[in-house]
PDB file of N, CA and C in Angstrom:
ATOM      1  N   UNK A   1       0.818  -1.194   0.000  1.00 55.00           N
ATOM      2  CA  UNK A   1       0.000   0.000   0.000  1.00 55.00           C
ATOM      3  C   UNK A   1       0.859   1.254   0.000  1.00 55.00           C
ATOM      4  N   UNK A   2       1.856   1.273   0.884  1.00 63.00           N
ATOM      5  CA  UNK A   2       2.698   2.460   0.989  1.00 63.00           C
ATOM      6  C   UNK A   2       3.408   2.730  -0.334  1.00 63.00           C
ATOM      7  N   UNK A   3       3.925   1.663  -0.943  1.00 71.00           N
ATOM      8  CA  UNK A   3       4.642   1.813  -2.211  1.00 71.00           C
ATOM      9  C   UNK A   3       3.715   2.279  -3.328  1.00 71.00           C
ATOM     10  N   UNK A   4       2.505   1.761  -3.355  1.00 68.00           N
ATOM     11  CA  UNK A   4       1.549   2.170  -4.381  1.00 68.00           C
ATOM     12  C   UNK A   4       1.214   3.647  -4.261  1.00 68.00           C
ATOM     13  N   UNK A   5       1.028   4.111  -3.044  1.00 70.00           N
ATOM     14  CA  UNK A   5       0.712   5.524  -2.820  1.00 70.00           C
ATOM     15  C   UNK A   5       1.886   6.395  -3.244  1.00 70.00           C
ATOM     16  N   UNK A   6       3.089   5.995  -2.867  1.00 69.00           N
ATOM     17  CA  UNK A   6       4.271   6.765  -3.269  1.00 69.00           C
ATOM     18  C   UNK A   6       4.415   6.811  -4.786  1.00 69.00           C
ATOM     19  N   UNK A   7       4.167   5.683  -5.435  1.00 69.00           N
ATOM     20  CA  UNK A   7       4.245   5.640  -6.896  1.00 69.00           C
ATOM     21  C   UNK A   7       3.250   6.611  -7.524  1.00 69.00           C
ATOM     22  N   UNK A   8       2.013   6.589  -7.058  1.00 69.00           N
ATOM     23  CA  UNK A   8       0.997   7.477  -7.610  1.00 69.00           C
ATOM     24  C   UNK A   8       1.350   8.939  -7.384  1.00 69.00           C
ATOM     25  N   UNK A   9       1.884   9.243  -6.227  1.00 70.00           N
ATOM     26  CA  UNK A   9       2.278  10.632  -5.963  1.00 70.00           C
ATOM     27  C   UNK A   9       3.414  11.069  -6.878  1.00 70.00           C
ATOM     28  N   UNK A  10       4.382  10.201  -7.081  1.00 73.00           N
ATOM     29  CA  UNK A  10       5.551  10.546  -7.896  1.00 73.00           C
ATOM     30  C   UNK A  10       5.238  10.629  -9.384  1.00 73.00           C
ATOM     31  N   UNK A  11       4.224   9.928  -9.836  1.00 75.00           N
ATOM     32  CA  UNK A  11       3.889   9.943 -11.253  1.00 75.00           C
ATOM     33  C   UNK A  11       2.896  11.037 -11.599  1.00 75.00           C
ATOM     34  N   UNK A  12       2.545  11.844 -10.620  1.00 71.00           N
ATOM     35  CA  UNK A  12       1.657  12.969 -10.879  1.00 71.00           C
ATOM     36  C   UNK A  12       0.198  12.599 -11.020  1.00 71.00           C
ATOM     37  N   UNK A  13      -0.208  11.553 -10.352  1.00 71.00           N
ATOM     38  CA  UNK A  13      -1.605  11.139 -10.385  1.00 71.00           C
ATOM     39  C   UNK A  13      -2.486  12.321  -9.978  1.00 71.00           C
ATOM     40  N   UNK A  14      -3.438  12.663 -10.810  1.00 73.00           N
ATOM     41  CA  UNK A  14      -4.250  13.858 -10.604  1.00 73.00           C
ATOM     42  C   UNK A  14      -5.288  13.709  -9.486  1.00 73.00           C
ATOM     43  N   UNK A  15      -5.797  12.521  -9.280  1.00 74.00           N
ATOM     44  CA  UNK A  15      -6.873  12.358  -8.305  1.00 74.00           C
ATOM     45  C   UNK A  15      -6.371  12.106  -6.891  1.00 74.00           C
ATOM     46  N   UNK A  16      -5.062  11.824  -6.748  1.00 75.00           N
ATOM     47  CA  UNK A  16      -4.521  11.527  -5.428  1.00 75.00           C
ATOM     48  C   UNK A  16      -3.635  12.673  -4.956  1.00 75.00           C
ATOM     49  N   UNK A  17      -4.179  13.455  -4.066  1.00 80.00           N
ATOM     50  CA  UNK A  17      -3.402  14.556  -3.506  1.00 80.00           C
ATOM     51  C   UNK A  17      -2.544  14.028  -2.363  1.00 80.00           C
ATOM     52  N   UNK A  18      -1.561  14.784  -1.972  1.00 79.00           N
ATOM     53  CA  UNK A  18      -0.709  14.361  -0.858  1.00 79.00           C
ATOM     54  C   UNK A  18      -1.522  14.153   0.428  1.00 79.00           C
ATOM     55  N   UNK A  19      -2.415  15.080   0.803  1.00 85.00           N
ATOM     56  CA  UNK A  19      -3.211  14.841   2.011  1.00 85.00           C
ATOM     57  C   UNK A  19      -4.078  13.572   1.919  1.00 85.00           C
ATOM     58  N   UNK A  20      -4.641  13.322   0.746  1.00 83.00           N
ATOM     59  CA  UNK A  20      -5.464  12.118   0.572  1.00 83.00           C
ATOM     60  C   UNK A  20      -4.601  10.867   0.665  1.00 83.00           C
ATOM     61  N   UNK A  21      -3.405  10.922   0.101  1.00 81.00           N
ATOM     62  CA  UNK A  21      -2.490   9.782   0.168  1.00 81.00           C
ATOM     63  C   UNK A  21      -2.122   9.477   1.614  1.00 81.00           C
ATOM     64  N   UNK A  22      -1.811  10.511   2.369  1.00 84.00           N
ATOM     65  CA  UNK A  22      -1.467  10.326   3.774  1.00 84.00           C
ATOM     66  C   UNK A  22      -2.648   9.739   4.533  1.00 84.00           C
ATOM     67  N   UNK A  23      -3.841  10.227   4.263  1.00 88.00           N
ATOM     68  CA  UNK A  23      -5.041   9.710   4.925  1.00 88.00           C
ATOM     69  C   UNK A  23      -5.250   8.233   4.606  1.00 88.00           C
ATOM     70  N   UNK A  24      -5.032   7.842   3.366  1.00 85.00           N
ATOM     71  CA  UNK A  24      -5.186   6.433   2.983  1.00 85.00           C
ATOM     72  C   UNK A  24      -4.168   5.551   3.686  1.00 85.00           C
ATOM     73  N   UNK A  25      -2.927   6.000   3.723  1.00 85.00           N
ATOM     74  CA  UNK A  25      -1.887   5.227   4.395  1.00 85.00           C
ATOM     75  C   UNK A  25      -2.197   5.105   5.885  1.00 85.00           C
ATOM     76  N   UNK A  26      -2.652   6.173   6.506  1.00 89.00           N
ATOM     77  CA  UNK A  26      -3.014   6.121   7.922  1.00 89.00           C
ATOM     78  C   UNK A  26      -4.173   5.159   8.162  1.00 89.00           C
ATOM     79  N   UNK A  27      -5.145   5.171   7.279  1.00 91.00           N
ATOM     80  CA  UNK A  27      -6.297   4.274   7.419  1.00 91.00           C
ATOM     81  C   UNK A  27      -5.850   2.814   7.344  1.00 91.00           C
ATOM     82  N   UNK A  28      -5.013   2.504   6.387  1.00 88.00           N
ATOM     83  CA  UNK A  28      -4.514   1.132   6.252  1.00 88.00           C
ATOM     84  C   UNK A  28      -3.674   0.755   7.468  1.00 88.00           C
ATOM     85  N   UNK A  29      -2.802   1.655   7.906  1.00 90.00           N
ATOM     86  CA  UNK A  29      -1.939   1.370   9.054  1.00 90.00           C
ATOM     87  C   UNK A  29      -2.758   1.096  10.312  1.00 90.00           C
ATOM     88  N   UNK A  30      -3.795   1.889  10.544  1.00 92.00           N
ATOM     89  CA  UNK A  30      -4.641   1.675  11.726  1.00 92.00           C
ATOM     90  C   UNK A  30      -5.391   0.344  11.631  1.00 92.00           C
ATOM     91  N   UNK A  31      -5.835  -0.003  10.452  1.00 92.00           N
ATOM     92  CA  UNK A  31      -6.547  -1.269  10.260  1.00 92.00           C
ATOM     93  C   UNK A  31      -5.608  -2.443  10.508  1.00 92.00           C
ATOM     94  N   UNK A  32      -4.436  -2.406   9.918  1.00 92.00           N
ATOM     95  CA  UNK A  32      -3.478  -3.497  10.080  1.00 92.00           C
ATOM     96  C   UNK A  32      -2.988  -3.577  11.523  1.00 92.00           C
ATOM     97  N   UNK A  33      -2.923  -2.441  12.195  1.00 92.00           N
ATOM     98  CA  UNK A  33      -2.458  -2.427  13.575  1.00 92.00           C
ATOM     99  C   UNK A  33      -3.373  -3.240  14.486  1.00 92.00           C
ATOM    100  N   UNK A  34      -4.603  -3.464  14.063  1.00 93.00           N
ATOM    101  CA  UNK A  34      -5.563  -4.241  14.867  1.00 93.00           C
ATOM    102  C   UNK A  34      -5.713  -5.680  14.364  1.00 93.00           C
ATOM    103  N   UNK A  35      -4.751  -6.131  13.556  1.00 94.00           N
ATOM    104  CA  UNK A  35      -4.880  -7.443  12.931  1.00 94.00           C
ATOM    105  C   UNK A  35      -5.038  -8.568  13.950  1.00 94.00           C
ATOM    106  N   UNK A  36      -4.225  -8.548  15.001  1.00 95.00           N
ATOM    107  CA  UNK A  36      -4.229  -9.686  15.927  1.00 95.00           C
ATOM    108  C   UNK A  36      -5.560  -9.819  16.668  1.00 95.00           C
ATOM    109  N   UNK A  37      -6.098  -8.725  17.144  1.00 96.00           N
ATOM    110  CA  UNK A  37      -7.395  -8.775  17.834  1.00 96.00           C
ATOM    111  C   UNK A  37      -8.477  -9.292  16.885  1.00 96.00           C
ATOM    112  N   UNK A  38      -8.442  -8.852  15.651  1.00 96.00           N
ATOM    113  CA  UNK A  38      -9.429  -9.288  14.661  1.00 96.00           C
ATOM    114  C   UNK A  38      -9.321 -10.797  14.428  1.00 96.00           C
ATOM    115  N   UNK A  39      -8.086 -11.273  14.247  1.00 97.00           N
ATOM    116  CA  UNK A  39      -7.892 -12.699  13.992  1.00 97.00           C
ATOM    117  C   UNK A  39      -8.297 -13.536  15.207  1.00 97.00           C
ATOM    118  N   UNK A  40      -7.951 -13.062  16.406  1.00 97.00           N
ATOM    119  CA  UNK A  40      -8.351 -13.784  17.620  1.00 97.00           C
ATOM    120  C   UNK A  40      -9.873 -13.873  17.713  1.00 97.00           C
ATOM    121  N   UNK A  41     -10.538 -12.770  17.405  1.00 97.00           N
ATOM    122  CA  UNK A  41     -12.001 -12.717  17.464  1.00 97.00           C
ATOM    123  C   UNK A  41     -12.626 -13.749  16.527  1.00 97.00           C
ATOM    124  N   UNK A  42     -11.927 -14.064  15.460  1.00 97.00           N
ATOM    125  CA  UNK A  42     -12.453 -15.019  14.484  1.00 97.00           C
ATOM    126  C   UNK A  42     -11.888 -16.424  14.658  1.00 97.00           C
ATOM    127  N   UNK A  43     -11.289 -16.657  15.821  1.00 98.00           N
ATOM    128  CA  UNK A  43     -10.911 -18.014  16.188  1.00 98.00           C
ATOM    129  C   UNK A  43      -9.591 -18.538  15.657  1.00 98.00           C
ATOM    130  N   UNK A  44      -8.718 -17.687  15.205  1.00 97.00           N
ATOM    131  CA  UNK A  44      -7.418 -18.153  14.727  1.00 97.00           C
ATOM    132  C   UNK A  44      -6.618 -18.659  15.932  1.00 97.00           C
ATOM    133  N   UNK A  45      -6.059 -19.839  15.804  1.00 97.00           N
ATOM    134  CA  UNK A  45      -5.351 -20.460  16.931  1.00 97.00           C
ATOM    135  C   UNK A  45      -4.015 -19.766  17.213  1.00 97.00           C
ATOM    136  N   UNK A  46      -3.499 -19.997  18.409  1.00 97.00           N
ATOM    137  CA  UNK A  46      -2.273 -19.341  18.865  1.00 97.00           C
ATOM    138  C   UNK A  46      -1.086 -19.650  17.959  1.00 97.00           C
ATOM    139  N   UNK A  47      -0.974 -20.877  17.494  1.00 97.00           N
ATOM    140  CA  UNK A  47       0.152 -21.251  16.625  1.00 97.00           C
ATOM    141  C   UNK A  47       0.102 -20.471  15.307  1.00 97.00           C
ATOM    142  N   UNK A  48      -1.088 -20.327  14.744  1.00 97.00           N
ATOM    143  CA  UNK A  48      -1.218 -19.563  13.500  1.00 97.00           C
ATOM    144  C   UNK A  48      -0.961 -18.078  13.740  1.00 97.00           C
ATOM    145  N   UNK A  49      -1.426 -17.567  14.882  1.00 97.00           N
ATOM    146  CA  UNK A  49      -1.154 -16.162  15.215  1.00 97.00           C
ATOM    147  C   UNK A  49       0.350 -15.912  15.301  1.00 97.00           C
ATOM    148  N   UNK A  50       1.061 -16.843  15.887  1.00 96.00           N
ATOM    149  CA  UNK A  50       2.512 -16.701  16.010  1.00 96.00           C
ATOM    150  C   UNK A  50       3.177 -16.677  14.631  1.00 96.00           C
ATOM    151  N   UNK A  51       2.725 -17.535  13.732  1.00 96.00           N
ATOM    152  CA  UNK A  51       3.277 -17.534  12.359  1.00 96.00           C
ATOM    153  C   UNK A  51       2.958 -16.218  11.648  1.00 96.00           C
ATOM    154  N   UNK A  52       1.738 -15.741  11.809  1.00 95.00           N
ATOM    155  CA  UNK A  52       1.365 -14.469  11.193  1.00 95.00           C
ATOM    156  C   UNK A  52       2.146 -13.305  11.797  1.00 95.00           C
ATOM    157  N   UNK A  53       2.327 -13.335  13.102  1.00 94.00           N
ATOM    158  CA  UNK A  53       3.052 -12.270  13.799  1.00 94.00           C
ATOM    159  C   UNK A  53       4.476 -12.144  13.248  1.00 94.00           C
ATOM    160  N   UNK A  54       5.084 -13.267  12.903  1.00 94.00           N
ATOM    161  CA  UNK A  54       6.447 -13.258  12.369  1.00 94.00           C
ATOM    162  C   UNK A  54       6.537 -12.459  11.066  1.00 94.00           C
ATOM    163  N   UNK A  55       5.452 -12.412  10.327  1.00 91.00           N
ATOM    164  CA  UNK A  55       5.438 -11.634   9.081  1.00 91.00           C
ATOM    165  C   UNK A  55       4.867 -10.241   9.280  1.00 91.00           C
ATOM    166  N   UNK A  56       3.688 -10.171   9.849  1.00 91.00           N
ATOM    167  CA  UNK A  56       2.977  -8.896   9.963  1.00 91.00           C
ATOM    168  C   UNK A  56       3.665  -7.948  10.938  1.00 91.00           C
ATOM    169  N   UNK A  57       4.209  -8.485  12.011  1.00 90.00           N
ATOM    170  CA  UNK A  57       4.811  -7.641  13.032  1.00 90.00           C
ATOM    171  C   UNK A  57       6.336  -7.664  13.017  1.00 90.00           C
ATOM    172  N   UNK A  58       6.916  -8.108  11.915  1.00 89.00           N
ATOM    173  CA  UNK A  58       8.385  -8.051  11.886  1.00 89.00           C
ATOM    174  C   UNK A  58       8.814  -6.585  11.957  1.00 89.00           C
ATOM    175  N   UNK A  59      10.011  -6.355  12.415  1.00 87.00           N
ATOM    176  CA  UNK A  59      10.449  -5.018  12.814  1.00 87.00           C
ATOM    177  C   UNK A  59      10.198  -3.945  11.757  1.00 87.00           C
ATOM    178  N   UNK A  60      10.601  -4.179  10.533  1.00 83.00           N
ATOM    179  CA  UNK A  60      10.471  -3.142   9.501  1.00 83.00           C
ATOM    180  C   UNK A  60       9.013  -2.771   9.241  1.00 83.00           C
ATOM    181  N   UNK A  61       8.146  -3.768   9.158  1.00 85.00           N
ATOM    182  CA  UNK A  61       6.738  -3.478   8.885  1.00 85.00           C
ATOM    183  C   UNK A  61       6.048  -2.843  10.084  1.00 85.00           C
ATOM    184  N   UNK A  62       6.379  -3.318  11.277  1.00 86.00           N
ATOM    185  CA  UNK A  62       5.778  -2.746  12.478  1.00 86.00           C
ATOM    186  C   UNK A  62       6.186  -1.278  12.613  1.00 86.00           C
ATOM    187  N   UNK A  63       7.435  -0.985  12.344  1.00 84.00           N
ATOM    188  CA  UNK A  63       7.928   0.390  12.419  1.00 84.00           C
ATOM    189  C   UNK A  63       7.191   1.292  11.425  1.00 84.00           C
ATOM    190  N   UNK A  64       7.029   0.820  10.176  1.00 83.00           N
ATOM    191  CA  UNK A  64       6.306   1.607   9.172  1.00 83.00           C
ATOM    192  C   UNK A  64       4.870   1.849   9.618  1.00 83.00           C
ATOM    193  N   UNK A  65       4.240   0.817  10.105  1.00 85.00           N
ATOM    194  CA  UNK A  65       2.837   0.929  10.517  1.00 85.00           C
ATOM    195  C   UNK A  65       2.695   1.912  11.677  1.00 85.00           C
ATOM    196  N   UNK A  66       3.536   1.771  12.676  1.00 85.00           N
ATOM    197  CA  UNK A  66       3.453   2.653  13.842  1.00 85.00           C
ATOM    198  C   UNK A  66       3.731   4.110  13.480  1.00 85.00           C
ATOM    199  N   UNK A  67       4.535   4.329  12.460  1.00 83.00           N
ATOM    200  CA  UNK A  67       4.842   5.689  12.038  1.00 83.00           C
ATOM    201  C   UNK A  67       3.607   6.402  11.503  1.00 83.00           C
ATOM    202  N   UNK A  68       2.625   5.649  11.023  1.00 81.00           N
ATOM    203  CA  UNK A  68       1.432   6.243  10.431  1.00 81.00           C
ATOM    204  C   UNK A  68       0.183   6.115  11.282  1.00 81.00           C
ATOM    205  N   UNK A  69       0.265   5.423  12.400  1.00 82.00           N
ATOM    206  CA  UNK A  69      -0.918   5.259  13.268  1.00 82.00           C
ATOM    207  C   UNK A  69      -1.172   6.501  14.083  1.00 82.00           C
TER     208      UNK A  69
END
């Protein structure tokens, strides 16, 4: 998502303004930030949560997400 927004901004996309791009990235970041609670609510087991956490919450992605929350 972040890369797509940056690409659109750099290519002069007319419908995506910088404020709108930032708002979209923040919306996605806030949604993803609640991934674990959502998955738990839908019955995902602890072992699967741990596997997902290794990808979704790895340092680089967690840092990017927290920067926009």
